[in-house]
Amino acid sequence: MPTPHEAEKQHTEPEEADKPPSMSSHEAAPLATPSRNPCCLCWWCCCSCSWNQERRHRRRQRAWQAPPESKLQPLPSCETCAPPSPEDVQSWAQSFDKLMHSSAGRSVFRAFLRTEFSEENMLFWLACEELKAEANQHTVDEKARLIYEDYVSILSPREVSLDSRVREGINRKMQEPSAHTFDDAQLQIYTLMHRDSYPRFLSSPTYRALLLQGVPQPSSEA
């Protein structure tokens, strides 16, 4: 027969068995790790996407908002140029160089670029040509600054598309501007117009209409 002490022990043991096992300090359940913010993991990508979206938004606004007036001297209007001869129009299809070496060709091409909302490419190219013809250093400094503000700055609605290498080169050269500060950028925009806009111009209704104007009409006399 169990003694009173043994009986009391048998009565208390089941209650202790029902208790959850205690955990030592090093066995404590790990604290829940806060989930990472996806934006924190791709901070640069998010900023880049936001900047690209803002840039595209500014370009779309050109379709219905007039850009701020440039501080550069206004360029001749396309309508003030003499009409091209049929021979000139036909020569433009031979090469982009012939188109760009023709004042009438540049005017017609500039009007086409305006319909594609990329007229700033031609305006930038023309501004660079004017800068290269300037000899006065004070005027060079002022024109270079205005060209940068109008066409290179990312804050400008007329900003042209330049790669990072060319932009870095311009930023260095702007410390001491010269008539050739934008030569690399001008060549890059020239190449862009040649490869991207020029083929569409040749197949555009604008150019085809000019070609038809130079074709002799059949006589109506029988």
Tab-separated table of C-alpha atoms in Angstrom:
chain	number	residue	atom	x	y	z
A	1	MET	CA	0.000	0.000	0.000
A	2	PRO	CA	1.584	3.353	-0.982
A	3	THR	CA	2.420	5.791	1.693
A	4	PRO	CA	0.641	9.185	1.766
A	5	HIS	CA	3.748	10.854	0.255
A	6	GLU	CA	3.871	8.412	-2.705
A	7	ALA	CA	0.146	8.832	-3.310
A	8	GLU	CA	0.535	12.609	-3.425
A	9	LYS	CA	3.442	12.264	-5.889
A	10	GLN	CA	1.401	10.008	-8.195
A	11	HIS	CA	-1.418	12.564	-8.120
A	12	THR	CA	0.750	15.530	-9.117
A	13	GLU	CA	2.880	13.944	-11.895
A	14	PRO	CA	0.092	13.784	-14.532
A	15	GLU	CA	-0.577	17.486	-14.038
A	16	GLU	CA	3.071	18.292	-14.695
A	17	ALA	CA	3.045	16.102	-17.805
A	18	ASP	CA	0.194	18.161	-19.229
A	19	LYS	CA	2.272	21.346	-19.094
A	20	PRO	CA	3.995	22.385	-22.341
A	21	PRO	CA	7.736	21.812	-22.305
A	22	SER	CA	9.719	24.813	-21.180
A	23	MET	CA	12.220	26.316	-23.653
A	24	SER	CA	15.679	27.509	-22.837
A	25	SER	CA	16.745	30.991	-23.868
A	26	HIS	CA	18.726	29.696	-26.863
A	27	GLU	CA	15.805	27.500	-27.958
A	28	ALA	CA	13.296	30.363	-27.948
A	29	ALA	CA	11.251	30.705	-31.094
A	30	PRO	CA	12.956	33.082	-33.509
A	31	LEU	CA	11.378	36.476	-33.918
A	32	ALA	CA	9.494	36.947	-37.156
A	33	THR	CA	11.783	38.595	-39.679
A	34	PRO	CA	10.097	41.631	-41.190
A	35	SER	CA	9.518	41.157	-44.878
A	36	ARG	CA	11.762	43.187	-47.131
A	37	ASN	CA	10.224	46.000	-49.040
A	38	PRO	CA	10.562	45.068	-52.733
A	39	CYS	CA	11.284	48.710	-53.551
A	40	CYS	CA	14.247	48.646	-51.182
A	41	LEU	CA	15.702	45.720	-53.089
A	42	CYS	CA	15.518	47.504	-56.409
A	43	TRP	CA	15.878	51.139	-55.391
A	44	TRP	CA	17.879	52.046	-58.446
A	45	CYS	CA	15.477	50.277	-60.792
A	46	CYS	CA	12.490	52.039	-59.262
A	47	CYS	CA	14.144	55.418	-59.569
A	48	SER	CA	15.196	54.656	-63.129
A	49	CYS	CA	11.688	53.569	-64.087
A	50	SER	CA	10.209	56.677	-62.517
A	51	TRP	CA	12.665	58.893	-64.374
A	52	ASN	CA	11.942	57.152	-67.696
A	53	GLN	CA	8.194	57.469	-67.136
A	54	GLU	CA	8.557	61.160	-66.375
A	55	ARG	CA	10.704	61.627	-69.486
A	56	ARG	CA	8.156	59.858	-71.697
A	57	HIS	CA	5.404	61.942	-70.107
A	58	ARG	CA	7.239	65.153	-70.970
A	59	ARG	CA	7.657	63.992	-74.567
A	60	ARG	CA	3.951	63.155	-74.873
A	61	GLN	CA	3.074	66.623	-73.632
A	62	ARG	CA	4.772	68.095	-76.696
A	63	ALA	CA	1.866	66.862	-78.770
A	64	TRP	CA	-0.485	69.385	-77.161
A	65	GLN	CA	1.673	71.890	-75.301
A	66	ALA	CA	3.938	74.397	-76.977
A	67	PRO	CA	7.476	74.118	-75.599
A	68	PRO	CA	8.972	77.160	-73.877
A	69	GLU	CA	10.588	79.633	-76.182
A	70	SER	CA	14.269	79.013	-76.803
A	71	LYS	CA	16.673	81.784	-75.869
A	72	LEU	CA	18.711	81.067	-78.999
A	73	GLN	CA	18.216	83.175	-82.087
A	74	PRO	CA	15.120	81.930	-83.945
A	75	LEU	CA	15.862	79.752	-86.944
A	76	PRO	CA	14.326	80.456	-90.335
A	77	SER	CA	10.816	79.170	-90.725
A	78	CYS	CA	10.260	76.297	-93.130
A	79	GLU	CA	7.703	78.359	-94.994
A	80	THR	CA	10.216	81.136	-95.803
A	81	CYS	CA	12.560	78.857	-97.765
A	82	ALA	CA	12.435	78.747	-101.530
A	83	PRO	CA	10.533	75.734	-102.909
A	84	PRO	CA	12.842	72.918	-104.040
A	85	SER	CA	13.265	72.005	-107.685
A	86	PRO	CA	12.195	68.537	-108.897
A	87	GLU	CA	15.874	67.634	-109.256
A	88	ASP	CA	16.534	68.603	-105.639
A	89	VAL	CA	13.629	66.517	-104.400
A	90	GLN	CA	14.808	63.459	-106.321
A	91	SER	CA	18.368	63.856	-105.020
A	92	TRP	CA	17.180	63.659	-101.406
A	93	ALA	CA	16.402	59.981	-101.865
A	94	GLN	CA	19.984	59.290	-102.951
A	95	SER	CA	21.509	59.945	-99.549
A	96	PHE	CA	20.800	61.605	-96.237
A	97	ASP	CA	23.855	63.810	-96.729
A	98	LYS	CA	22.332	65.342	-99.859
A	99	LEU	CA	19.123	66.037	-97.981
A	100	MET	CA	20.975	67.737	-95.115
A	101	HIS	CA	23.213	69.765	-97.440
A	102	SER	CA	20.136	71.269	-99.089
A	103	SER	CA	18.546	74.200	-97.259
A	104	ALA	CA	15.171	73.329	-98.803
A	105	GLY	CA	15.723	69.687	-97.882
A	106	ARG	CA	16.439	70.566	-94.267
A	107	SER	CA	13.309	72.690	-94.144
A	108	VAL	CA	11.070	69.959	-95.525
A	109	PHE	CA	12.670	67.347	-93.299
A	110	ARG	CA	12.295	69.614	-90.281
A	111	ALA	CA	8.572	69.985	-91.023
A	112	PHE	CA	8.312	66.185	-91.200
A	113	LEU	CA	10.110	65.797	-87.867
A	114	ARG	CA	7.621	68.196	-86.346
A	115	THR	CA	4.812	65.805	-87.233
A	116	GLU	CA	6.713	63.071	-85.351
A	117	PHE	CA	7.348	65.354	-82.368
A	118	SER	CA	11.116	65.103	-82.839
A	119	GLU	CA	11.851	68.509	-84.355
A	120	GLU	CA	14.313	69.153	-81.519
A	121	ASN	CA	16.800	66.843	-83.264
A	122	MET	CA	17.030	69.148	-86.266
A	123	LEU	CA	16.995	72.273	-84.101
A	124	PHE	CA	19.880	70.924	-82.023
A	125	TRP	CA	21.873	70.014	-85.144
A	126	LEU	CA	21.349	73.475	-86.632
A	127	ALA	CA	22.292	75.170	-83.345
A	128	CYS	CA	25.543	73.182	-83.290
A	129	GLU	CA	26.290	74.297	-86.847
A	130	GLU	CA	25.828	77.919	-85.810
A	131	LEU	CA	28.060	77.419	-82.792
A	132	LYS	CA	30.881	75.970	-84.913
A	133	ALA	CA	30.773	79.057	-87.135
A	134	GLU	CA	31.194	81.403	-84.152
A	135	ALA	CA	34.629	82.928	-83.497
A	136	ASN	CA	33.963	85.233	-80.548
A	137	GLN	CA	34.706	83.358	-77.314
A	138	HIS	CA	32.197	85.327	-75.250
A	139	THR	CA	29.469	84.476	-77.762
A	140	VAL	CA	30.618	80.850	-77.827
A	141	ASP	CA	30.285	80.629	-74.043
A	142	GLU	CA	26.790	82.080	-74.109
A	143	LYS	CA	25.541	79.961	-77.034
A	144	ALA	CA	27.036	76.786	-75.560
A	145	ARG	CA	25.224	77.425	-72.297
A	146	LEU	CA	21.914	78.014	-74.099
A	147	ILE	CA	22.337	74.892	-76.243
A	148	TYR	CA	22.990	72.875	-73.106
A	149	GLU	CA	19.907	74.272	-71.368
A	150	ASP	CA	17.675	73.843	-74.425
A	151	TYR	CA	18.730	70.417	-75.699
A	152	VAL	CA	21.015	68.557	-73.265
A	153	SER	CA	19.579	69.230	-69.825
A	154	ILE	CA	17.213	66.504	-68.630
A	155	LEU	CA	14.943	69.262	-67.342
A	156	SER	CA	14.316	70.621	-70.821
A	157	PRO	CA	11.215	69.538	-72.780
A	158	ARG	CA	13.402	69.796	-75.907
A	159	GLU	CA	15.970	67.316	-74.569
A	160	VAL	CA	17.577	65.198	-77.305
A	161	SER	CA	18.452	61.536	-76.832
A	162	LEU	CA	22.157	61.176	-75.978
A	163	ASP	CA	23.969	58.277	-74.366
A	164	SER	CA	25.762	58.598	-71.037
A	165	ARG	CA	29.243	58.677	-72.576
A	166	VAL	CA	28.421	61.687	-74.744
A	167	ARG	CA	26.669	63.453	-71.865
A	168	GLU	CA	29.658	62.997	-69.578
A	169	GLY	CA	31.910	64.385	-72.298
A	170	ILE	CA	29.719	67.454	-72.694
A	171	ASN	CA	29.678	68.051	-68.937
A	172	ARG	CA	33.478	68.055	-68.883
A	173	LYS	CA	33.771	70.335	-71.899
A	174	MET	CA	31.223	72.799	-70.507
A	175	GLN	CA	33.806	73.842	-67.909
A	176	GLU	CA	35.613	75.575	-70.778
A	177	PRO	CA	33.180	75.692	-73.729
A	178	SER	CA	34.429	75.867	-77.288
A	179	ALA	CA	32.853	75.928	-80.724
A	180	HIS	CA	33.233	72.126	-80.817
A	181	THR	CA	31.814	71.277	-77.397
A	182	PHE	CA	28.855	69.438	-78.914
A	183	ASP	CA	30.555	67.750	-81.875
A	184	ASP	CA	30.073	64.196	-80.548
A	185	ALA	CA	26.466	64.908	-79.612
A	186	GLN	CA	25.764	66.485	-83.005
A	187	LEU	CA	27.127	63.414	-84.771
A	188	GLN	CA	25.030	61.115	-82.600
A	189	ILE	CA	21.834	63.040	-83.369
A	190	TYR	CA	22.751	63.183	-87.067
A	191	THR	CA	23.134	59.387	-87.049
A	192	LEU	CA	19.841	58.999	-85.192
A	193	MET	CA	17.963	61.069	-87.778
A	194	HIS	CA	19.667	59.167	-90.589
A	195	ARG	CA	18.807	55.714	-89.295
A	196	ASP	CA	15.466	56.391	-87.663
A	197	SER	CA	13.626	59.323	-89.239
A	198	TYR	CA	15.075	59.488	-92.754
A	199	PRO	CA	13.642	56.135	-93.989
A	200	ARG	CA	10.186	57.125	-92.761
A	201	PHE	CA	10.517	60.505	-94.420
A	202	LEU	CA	11.207	58.915	-97.826
A	203	SER	CA	8.043	56.811	-97.547
A	204	SER	CA	5.917	59.622	-96.110
A	205	PRO	CA	3.042	61.310	-97.950
A	206	THR	CA	4.957	64.591	-97.631
A	207	TYR	CA	7.891	63.404	-99.707
A	208	ARG	CA	5.761	61.445	-102.170
A	209	ALA	CA	3.666	64.544	-102.813
A	210	LEU	CA	6.817	66.549	-103.608
A	211	LEU	CA	7.950	63.862	-106.018
A	212	LEU	CA	4.618	63.921	-107.820
A	213	GLN	CA	4.819	67.699	-108.220
A	214	GLY	CA	7.894	67.236	-110.382
A	215	VAL	CA	6.340	64.565	-112.634
A	216	PRO	CA	5.033	66.006	-115.925
A	217	GLN	CA	1.276	65.679	-116.129
A	218	PRO	CA	-0.154	63.899	-119.217
A	219	SER	CA	-1.648	66.233	-121.758
A	220	SER	CA	-5.429	66.427	-121.809
A	221	GLU	CA	-5.494	67.079	-125.563
A	222	ALA	CA	-6.523	64.124	-127.674
